[in-house]
PDB file of C-alpha atoms in Angstrom:
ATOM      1  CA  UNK A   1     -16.671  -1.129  -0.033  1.00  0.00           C
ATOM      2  CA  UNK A   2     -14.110  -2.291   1.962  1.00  0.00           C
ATOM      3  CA  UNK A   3     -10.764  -0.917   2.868  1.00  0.00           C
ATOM      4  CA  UNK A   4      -7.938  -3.595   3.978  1.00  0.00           C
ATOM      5  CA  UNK A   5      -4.713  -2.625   4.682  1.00  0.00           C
ATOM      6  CA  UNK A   6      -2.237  -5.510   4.339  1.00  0.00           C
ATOM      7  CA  UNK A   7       1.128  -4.904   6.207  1.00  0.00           C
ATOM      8  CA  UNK A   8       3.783  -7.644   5.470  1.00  0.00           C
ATOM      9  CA  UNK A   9       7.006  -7.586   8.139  1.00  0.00           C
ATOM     10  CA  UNK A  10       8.766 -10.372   6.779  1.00  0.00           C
ATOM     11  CA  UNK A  11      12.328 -10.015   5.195  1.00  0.00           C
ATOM     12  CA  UNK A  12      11.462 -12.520   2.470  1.00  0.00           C
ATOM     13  CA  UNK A  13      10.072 -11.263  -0.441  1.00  0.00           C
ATOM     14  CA  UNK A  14       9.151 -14.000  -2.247  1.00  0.00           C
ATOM     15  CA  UNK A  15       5.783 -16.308  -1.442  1.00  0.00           C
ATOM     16  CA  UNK A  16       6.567 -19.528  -0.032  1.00  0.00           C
ATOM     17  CA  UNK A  17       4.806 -22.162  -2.727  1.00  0.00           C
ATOM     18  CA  UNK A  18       6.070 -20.215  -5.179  1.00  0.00           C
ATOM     19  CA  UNK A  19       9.593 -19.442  -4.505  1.00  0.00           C
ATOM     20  CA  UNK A  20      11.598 -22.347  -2.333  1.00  0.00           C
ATOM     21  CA  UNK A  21      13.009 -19.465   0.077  1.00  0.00           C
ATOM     22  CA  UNK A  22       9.950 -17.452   0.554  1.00  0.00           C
ATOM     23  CA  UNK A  23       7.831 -16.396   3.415  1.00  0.00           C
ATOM     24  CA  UNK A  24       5.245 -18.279   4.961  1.00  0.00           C
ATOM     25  CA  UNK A  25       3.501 -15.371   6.555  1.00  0.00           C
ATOM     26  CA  UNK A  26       3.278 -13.374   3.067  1.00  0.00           C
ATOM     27  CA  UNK A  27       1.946 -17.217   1.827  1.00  0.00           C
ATOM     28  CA  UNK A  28      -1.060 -16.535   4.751  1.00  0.00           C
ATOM     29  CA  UNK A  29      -1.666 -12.600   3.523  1.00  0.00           C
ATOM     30  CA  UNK A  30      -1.738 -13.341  -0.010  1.00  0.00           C
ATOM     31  CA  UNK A  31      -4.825 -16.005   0.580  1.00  0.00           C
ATOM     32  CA  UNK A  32      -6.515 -13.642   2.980  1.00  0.00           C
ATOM     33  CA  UNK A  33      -6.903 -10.804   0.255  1.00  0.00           C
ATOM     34  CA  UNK A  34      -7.219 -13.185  -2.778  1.00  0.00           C
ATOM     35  CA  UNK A  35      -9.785 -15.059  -0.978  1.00  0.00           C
ATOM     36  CA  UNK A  36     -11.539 -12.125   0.670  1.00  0.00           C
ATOM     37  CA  UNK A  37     -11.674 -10.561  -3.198  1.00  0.00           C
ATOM     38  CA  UNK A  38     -13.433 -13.435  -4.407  1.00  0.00           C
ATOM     39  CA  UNK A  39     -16.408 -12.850  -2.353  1.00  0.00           C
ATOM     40  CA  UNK A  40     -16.216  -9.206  -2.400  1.00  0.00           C
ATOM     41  CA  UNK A  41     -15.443  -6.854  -5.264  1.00  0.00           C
ATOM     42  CA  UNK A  42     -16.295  -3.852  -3.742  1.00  0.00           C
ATOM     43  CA  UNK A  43     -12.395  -4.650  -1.640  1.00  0.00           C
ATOM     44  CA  UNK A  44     -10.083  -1.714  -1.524  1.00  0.00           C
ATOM     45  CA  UNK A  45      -6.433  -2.847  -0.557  1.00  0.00           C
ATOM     46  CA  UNK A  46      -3.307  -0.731   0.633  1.00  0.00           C
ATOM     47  CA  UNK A  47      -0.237  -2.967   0.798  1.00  0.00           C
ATOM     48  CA  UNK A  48       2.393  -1.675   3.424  1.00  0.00           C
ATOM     49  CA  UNK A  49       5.592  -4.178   3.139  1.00  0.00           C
ATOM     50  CA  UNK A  50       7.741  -2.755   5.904  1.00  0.00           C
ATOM     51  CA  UNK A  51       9.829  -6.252   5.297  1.00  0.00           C
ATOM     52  CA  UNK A  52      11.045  -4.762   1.864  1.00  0.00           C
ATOM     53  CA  UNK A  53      11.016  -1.055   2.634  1.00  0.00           C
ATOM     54  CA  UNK A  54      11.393  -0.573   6.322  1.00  0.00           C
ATOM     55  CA  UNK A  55      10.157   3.053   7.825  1.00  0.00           C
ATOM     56  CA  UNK A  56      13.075   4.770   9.186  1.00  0.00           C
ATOM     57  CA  UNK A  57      13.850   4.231  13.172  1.00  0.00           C
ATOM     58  CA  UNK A  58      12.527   7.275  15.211  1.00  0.00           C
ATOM     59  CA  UNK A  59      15.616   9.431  16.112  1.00  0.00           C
ATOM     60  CA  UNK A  60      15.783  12.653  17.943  1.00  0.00           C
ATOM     61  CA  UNK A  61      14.694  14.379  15.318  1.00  0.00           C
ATOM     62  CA  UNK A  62      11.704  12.678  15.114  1.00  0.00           C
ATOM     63  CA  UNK A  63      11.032  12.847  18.997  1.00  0.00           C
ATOM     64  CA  UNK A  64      11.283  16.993  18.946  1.00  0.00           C
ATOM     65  CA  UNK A  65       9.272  17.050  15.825  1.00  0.00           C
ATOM     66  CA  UNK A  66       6.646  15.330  17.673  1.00  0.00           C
ATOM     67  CA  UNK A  67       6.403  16.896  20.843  1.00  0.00           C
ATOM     68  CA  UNK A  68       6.846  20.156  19.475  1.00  0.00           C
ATOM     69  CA  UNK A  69      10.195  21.219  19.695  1.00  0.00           C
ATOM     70  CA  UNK A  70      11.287  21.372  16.075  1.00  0.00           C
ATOM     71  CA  UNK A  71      13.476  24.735  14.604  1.00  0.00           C
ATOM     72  CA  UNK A  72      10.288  25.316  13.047  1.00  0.00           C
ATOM     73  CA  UNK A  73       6.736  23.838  12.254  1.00  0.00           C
ATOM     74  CA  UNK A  74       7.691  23.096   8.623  1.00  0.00           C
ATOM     75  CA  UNK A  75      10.760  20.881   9.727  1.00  0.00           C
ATOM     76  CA  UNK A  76       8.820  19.041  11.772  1.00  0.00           C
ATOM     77  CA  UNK A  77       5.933  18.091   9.139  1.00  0.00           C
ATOM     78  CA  UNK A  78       8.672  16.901   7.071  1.00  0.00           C
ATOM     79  CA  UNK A  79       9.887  14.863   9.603  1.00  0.00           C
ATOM     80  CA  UNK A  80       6.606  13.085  10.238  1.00  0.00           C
ATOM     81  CA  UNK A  81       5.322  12.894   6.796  1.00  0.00           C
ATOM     82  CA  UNK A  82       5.836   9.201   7.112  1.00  0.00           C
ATOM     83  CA  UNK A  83       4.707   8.720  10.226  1.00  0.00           C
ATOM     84  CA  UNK A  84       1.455  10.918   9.283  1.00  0.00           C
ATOM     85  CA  UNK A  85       1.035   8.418   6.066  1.00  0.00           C
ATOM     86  CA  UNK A  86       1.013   5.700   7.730  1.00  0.00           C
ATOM     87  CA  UNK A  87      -1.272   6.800  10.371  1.00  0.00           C
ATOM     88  CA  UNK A  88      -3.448   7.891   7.761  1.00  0.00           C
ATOM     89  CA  UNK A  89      -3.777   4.414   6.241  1.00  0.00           C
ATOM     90  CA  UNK A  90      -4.508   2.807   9.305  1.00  0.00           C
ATOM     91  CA  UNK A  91      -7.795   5.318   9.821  1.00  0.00           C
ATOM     92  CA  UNK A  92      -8.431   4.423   6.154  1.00  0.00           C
ATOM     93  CA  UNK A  93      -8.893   0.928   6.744  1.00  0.00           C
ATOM     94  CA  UNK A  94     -11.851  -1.450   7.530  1.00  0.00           C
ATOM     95  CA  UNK A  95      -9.543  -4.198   8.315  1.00  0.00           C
ATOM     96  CA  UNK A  96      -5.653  -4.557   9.429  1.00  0.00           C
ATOM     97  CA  UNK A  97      -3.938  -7.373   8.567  1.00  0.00           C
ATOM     98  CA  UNK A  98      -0.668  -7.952   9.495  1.00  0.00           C
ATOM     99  CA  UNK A  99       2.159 -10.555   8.287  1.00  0.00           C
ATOM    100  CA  UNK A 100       4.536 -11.413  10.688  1.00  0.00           C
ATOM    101  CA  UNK A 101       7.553 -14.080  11.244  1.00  0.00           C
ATOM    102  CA  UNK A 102       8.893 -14.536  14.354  1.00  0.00           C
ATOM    103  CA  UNK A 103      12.545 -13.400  14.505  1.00  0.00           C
ATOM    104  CA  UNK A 104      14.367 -14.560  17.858  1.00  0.00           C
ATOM    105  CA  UNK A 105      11.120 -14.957  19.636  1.00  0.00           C
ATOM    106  CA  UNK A 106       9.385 -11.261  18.681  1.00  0.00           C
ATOM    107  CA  UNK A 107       8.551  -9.626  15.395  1.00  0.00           C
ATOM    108  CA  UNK A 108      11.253  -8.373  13.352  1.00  0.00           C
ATOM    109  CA  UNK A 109      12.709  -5.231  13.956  1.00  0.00           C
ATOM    110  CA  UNK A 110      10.899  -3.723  10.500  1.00  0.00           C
ATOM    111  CA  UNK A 111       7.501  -3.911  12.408  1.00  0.00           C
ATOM    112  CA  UNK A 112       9.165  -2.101  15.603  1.00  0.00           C
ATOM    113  CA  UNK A 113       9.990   0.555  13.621  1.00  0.00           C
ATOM    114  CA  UNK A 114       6.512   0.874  11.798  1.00  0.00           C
ATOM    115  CA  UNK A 115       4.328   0.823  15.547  1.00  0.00           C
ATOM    116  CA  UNK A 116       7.023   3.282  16.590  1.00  0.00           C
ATOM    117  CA  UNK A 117       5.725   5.796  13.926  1.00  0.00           C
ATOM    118  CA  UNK A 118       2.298   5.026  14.478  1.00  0.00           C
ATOM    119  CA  UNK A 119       1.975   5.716  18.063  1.00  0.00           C
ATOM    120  CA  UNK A 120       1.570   9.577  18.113  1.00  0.00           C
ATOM    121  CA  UNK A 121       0.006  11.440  20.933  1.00  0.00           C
ATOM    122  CA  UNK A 122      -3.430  13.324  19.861  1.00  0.00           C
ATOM    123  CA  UNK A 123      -3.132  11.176  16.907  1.00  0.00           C
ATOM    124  CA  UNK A 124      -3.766   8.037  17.665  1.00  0.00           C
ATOM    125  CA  UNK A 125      -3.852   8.448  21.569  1.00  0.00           C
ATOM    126  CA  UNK A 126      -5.288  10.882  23.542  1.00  0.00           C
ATOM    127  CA  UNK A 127      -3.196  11.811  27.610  1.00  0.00           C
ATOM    128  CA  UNK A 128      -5.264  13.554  30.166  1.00  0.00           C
ATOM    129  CA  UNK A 129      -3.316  12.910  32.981  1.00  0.00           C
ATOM    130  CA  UNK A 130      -6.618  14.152  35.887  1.00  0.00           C
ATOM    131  CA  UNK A 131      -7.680  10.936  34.781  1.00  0.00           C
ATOM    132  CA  UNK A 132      -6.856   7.640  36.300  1.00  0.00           C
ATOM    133  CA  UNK A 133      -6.291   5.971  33.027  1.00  0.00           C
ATOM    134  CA  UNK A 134      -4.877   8.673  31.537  1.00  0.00           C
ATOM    135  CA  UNK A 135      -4.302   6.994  28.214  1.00  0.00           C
ATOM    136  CA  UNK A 136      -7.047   6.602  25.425  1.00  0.00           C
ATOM    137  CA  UNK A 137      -6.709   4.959  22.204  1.00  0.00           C
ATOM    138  CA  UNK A 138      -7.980   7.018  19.358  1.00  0.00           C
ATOM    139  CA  UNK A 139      -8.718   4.340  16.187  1.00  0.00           C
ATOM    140  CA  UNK A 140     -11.902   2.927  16.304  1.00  0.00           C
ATOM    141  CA  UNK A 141     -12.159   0.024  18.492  1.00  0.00           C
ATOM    142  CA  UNK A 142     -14.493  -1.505  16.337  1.00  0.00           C
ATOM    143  CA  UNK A 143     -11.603  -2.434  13.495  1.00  0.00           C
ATOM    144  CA  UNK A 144     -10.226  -6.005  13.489  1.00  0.00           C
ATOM    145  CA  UNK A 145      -6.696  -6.815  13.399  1.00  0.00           C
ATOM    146  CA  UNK A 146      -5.369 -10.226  11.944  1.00  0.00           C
ATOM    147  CA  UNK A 147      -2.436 -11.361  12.563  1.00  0.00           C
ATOM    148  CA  UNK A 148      -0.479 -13.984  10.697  1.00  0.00           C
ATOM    149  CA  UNK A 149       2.498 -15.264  11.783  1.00  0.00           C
ATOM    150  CA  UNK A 150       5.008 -18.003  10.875  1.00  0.00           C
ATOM    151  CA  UNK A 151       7.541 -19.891  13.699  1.00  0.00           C
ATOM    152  CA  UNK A 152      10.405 -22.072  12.952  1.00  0.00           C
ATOM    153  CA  UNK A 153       9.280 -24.218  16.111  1.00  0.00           C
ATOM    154  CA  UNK A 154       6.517 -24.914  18.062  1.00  0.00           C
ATOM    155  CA  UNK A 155       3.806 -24.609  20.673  1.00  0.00           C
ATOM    156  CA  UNK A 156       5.477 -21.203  22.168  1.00  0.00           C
ATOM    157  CA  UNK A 157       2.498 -20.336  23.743  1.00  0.00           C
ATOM    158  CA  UNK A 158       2.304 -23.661  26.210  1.00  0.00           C
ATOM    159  CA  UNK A 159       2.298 -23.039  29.822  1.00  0.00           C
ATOM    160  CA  UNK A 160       5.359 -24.970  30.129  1.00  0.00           C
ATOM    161  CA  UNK A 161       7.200 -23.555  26.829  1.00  0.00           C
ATOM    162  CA  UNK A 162      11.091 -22.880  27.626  1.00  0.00           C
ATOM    163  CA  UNK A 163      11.050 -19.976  25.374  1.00  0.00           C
ATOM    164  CA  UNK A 164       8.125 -17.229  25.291  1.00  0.00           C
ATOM    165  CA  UNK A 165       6.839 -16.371  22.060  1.00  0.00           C
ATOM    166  CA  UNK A 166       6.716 -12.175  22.028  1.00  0.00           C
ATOM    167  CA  UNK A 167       5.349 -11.469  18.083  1.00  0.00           C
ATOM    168  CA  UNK A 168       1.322 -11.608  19.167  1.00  0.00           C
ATOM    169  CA  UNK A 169       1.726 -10.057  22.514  1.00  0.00           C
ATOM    170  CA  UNK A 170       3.852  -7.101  21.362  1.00  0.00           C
ATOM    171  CA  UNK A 171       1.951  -6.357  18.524  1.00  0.00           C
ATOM    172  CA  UNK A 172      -1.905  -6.529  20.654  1.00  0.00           C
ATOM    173  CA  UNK A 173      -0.137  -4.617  23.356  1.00  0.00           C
ATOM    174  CA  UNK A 174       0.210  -1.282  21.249  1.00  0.00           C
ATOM    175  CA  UNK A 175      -2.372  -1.714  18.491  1.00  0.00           C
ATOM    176  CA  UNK A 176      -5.010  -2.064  21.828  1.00  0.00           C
ATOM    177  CA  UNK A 177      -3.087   1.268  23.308  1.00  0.00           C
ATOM    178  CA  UNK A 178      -3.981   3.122  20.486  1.00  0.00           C
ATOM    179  CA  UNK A 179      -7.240   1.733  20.294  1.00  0.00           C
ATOM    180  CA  UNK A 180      -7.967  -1.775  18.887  1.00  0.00           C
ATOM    181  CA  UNK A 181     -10.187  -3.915  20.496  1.00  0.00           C
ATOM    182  CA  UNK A 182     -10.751  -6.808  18.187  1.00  0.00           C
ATOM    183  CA  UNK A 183      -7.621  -9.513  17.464  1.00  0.00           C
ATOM    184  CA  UNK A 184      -7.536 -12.208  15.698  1.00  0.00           C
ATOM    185  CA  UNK A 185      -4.561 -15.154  15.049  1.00  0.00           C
ATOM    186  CA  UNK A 186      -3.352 -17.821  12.806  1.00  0.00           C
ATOM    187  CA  UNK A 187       0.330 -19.146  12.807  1.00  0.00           C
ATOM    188  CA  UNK A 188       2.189 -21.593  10.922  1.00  0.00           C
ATOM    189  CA  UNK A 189       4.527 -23.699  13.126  1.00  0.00           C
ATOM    190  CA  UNK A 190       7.120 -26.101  12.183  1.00  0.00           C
ATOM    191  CA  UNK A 191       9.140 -24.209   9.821  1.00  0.00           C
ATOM    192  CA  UNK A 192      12.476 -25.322  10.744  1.00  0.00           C
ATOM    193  CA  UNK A 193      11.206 -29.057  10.492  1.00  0.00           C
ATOM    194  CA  UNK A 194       9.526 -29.247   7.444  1.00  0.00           C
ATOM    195  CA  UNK A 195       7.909 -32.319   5.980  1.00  0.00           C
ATOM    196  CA  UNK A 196       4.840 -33.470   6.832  1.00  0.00           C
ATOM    197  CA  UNK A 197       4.922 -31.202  10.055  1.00  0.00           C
ATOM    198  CA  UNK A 198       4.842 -28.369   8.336  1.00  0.00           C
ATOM    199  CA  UNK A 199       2.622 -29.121   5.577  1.00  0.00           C
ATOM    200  CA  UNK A 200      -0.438 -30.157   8.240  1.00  0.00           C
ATOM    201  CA  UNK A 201       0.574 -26.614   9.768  1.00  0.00           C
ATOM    202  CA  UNK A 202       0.188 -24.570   6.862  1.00  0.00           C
ATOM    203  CA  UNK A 203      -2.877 -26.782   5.907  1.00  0.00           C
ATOM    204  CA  UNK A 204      -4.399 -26.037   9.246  1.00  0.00           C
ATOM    205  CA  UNK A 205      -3.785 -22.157   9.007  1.00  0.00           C
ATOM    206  CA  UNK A 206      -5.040 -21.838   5.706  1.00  0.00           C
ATOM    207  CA  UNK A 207      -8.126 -23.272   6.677  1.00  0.00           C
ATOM    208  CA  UNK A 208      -8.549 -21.435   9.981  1.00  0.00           C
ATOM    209  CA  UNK A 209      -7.804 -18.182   7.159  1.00  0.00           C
ATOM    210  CA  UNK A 210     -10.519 -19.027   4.909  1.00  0.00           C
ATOM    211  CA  UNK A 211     -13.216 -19.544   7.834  1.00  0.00           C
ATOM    212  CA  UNK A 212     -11.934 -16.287   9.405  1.00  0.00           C
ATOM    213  CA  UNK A 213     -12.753 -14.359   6.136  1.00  0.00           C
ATOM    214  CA  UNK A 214     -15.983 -16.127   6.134  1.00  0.00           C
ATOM    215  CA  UNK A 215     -17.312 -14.792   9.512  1.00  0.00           C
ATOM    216  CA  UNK A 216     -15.335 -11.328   9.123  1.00  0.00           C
ATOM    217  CA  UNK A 217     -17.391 -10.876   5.676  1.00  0.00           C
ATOM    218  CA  UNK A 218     -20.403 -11.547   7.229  1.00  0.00           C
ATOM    219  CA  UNK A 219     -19.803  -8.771   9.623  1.00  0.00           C
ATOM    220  CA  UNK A 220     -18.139  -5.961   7.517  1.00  0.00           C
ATOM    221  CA  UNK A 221     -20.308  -6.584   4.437  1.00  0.00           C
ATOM    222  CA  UNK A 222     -23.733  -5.427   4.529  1.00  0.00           C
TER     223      UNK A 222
END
């Protein structure tokens, strides 16, 4: 069996092929499971779509609940139900795969929120500070995470690039913090330019998709 957990970010709903305003990065996470399915019936899948239901920003509510602070210990487990579901489905899961535009050059803010809840200490990281790393990630390092974005423009991550693309780097910074070890990434490029730009972009990820569920399968599936 195995357990994917698909998180979407993006604000459009709808599938992009489908629906002339949807979302190229849902287009990419839709093929990933439907493709990973076909080879492999035994596939489990929790959808998290923080684009459609965002978790709620940590406040300082959530902050006292966490470090231990809360009126009283039944306060703060309501507090962090959320953040303790969510945590909980990341364990779960064989496989993360995340769907992500870029929004002004980093993820949208939906996604901020959702790493905010997951990053708990003694839950997903461990502090001993008479070390000299004190900090040590607590999800198995083993788990892949995919990411698949979508870019109005192009070829952010050149040397030379005027503007800095942030989605990839952000999110690998504090999925390795708590843990992950293994990345993997596929954009689509060309969004705001359309035509035949676009289409070889999207052509080009979905194949790089389908040959990443290839060699993932033959790892995760005895």
């Amino acid at each position: 069996m195995t357990n994917i957990l698909r998180i979407d970010a993006s604000v459009r709903t709808g599938i992009s092929g489908t629906n002339p305003h949807g979302s190229l990065s849902r287009r990419l996470t839709e093929l990933f499971i439907n493709t990973w399915a076909e080879n492999d019936s035994s596939i489990q899948v929790k959808h998290r779509d923080v684009g459609k239901n965002p978790p709620p920003l940590i406040d300082e509510e959530w902050i006292v609940s966490e470090f231990g602070y809360a009126e009283s210990e039944e306060k703060a487990q309501q507090r962090l139900k959320l953040s303790d579901e969510l945590i909980a489905e990341l364990k779960w899961a064989d496989l993360i795969v995340i769907g992500v535009p870029m929004y002004n050059f980093g993820p949208p803010a939906h996604l901020k929120a959702y790493i905010d809840n997951i990053v708990r200490k003694d839950k997903t990281y461990a502090f001993d500070a008479d070390q000299q790393q004190p900090y040590t990630g607590l999800l198995d390092a083993q788990k892949p995470l995919v990411i698949l974005s979508a870019r109005g423009g192009h070829d952010f991550d050149a040397p030379d690039a005027p503007f800095q693309n942030h989605v990839e780097p952000s999110i690998k910074t504090a999925f390795n913090f708590i843990g992950i070890q293994q990345f993997h990434e596929i954009a689509i490029e060309y969004q705001e330019y359309g035509g035949e730009l676009l289409e070889k972009s999207i052509q080009q990820a979905e194949q790089k998709t389908t040959a990443l569920i290839h060699d993932l399968q033959q790892k995760l599936i005895p």
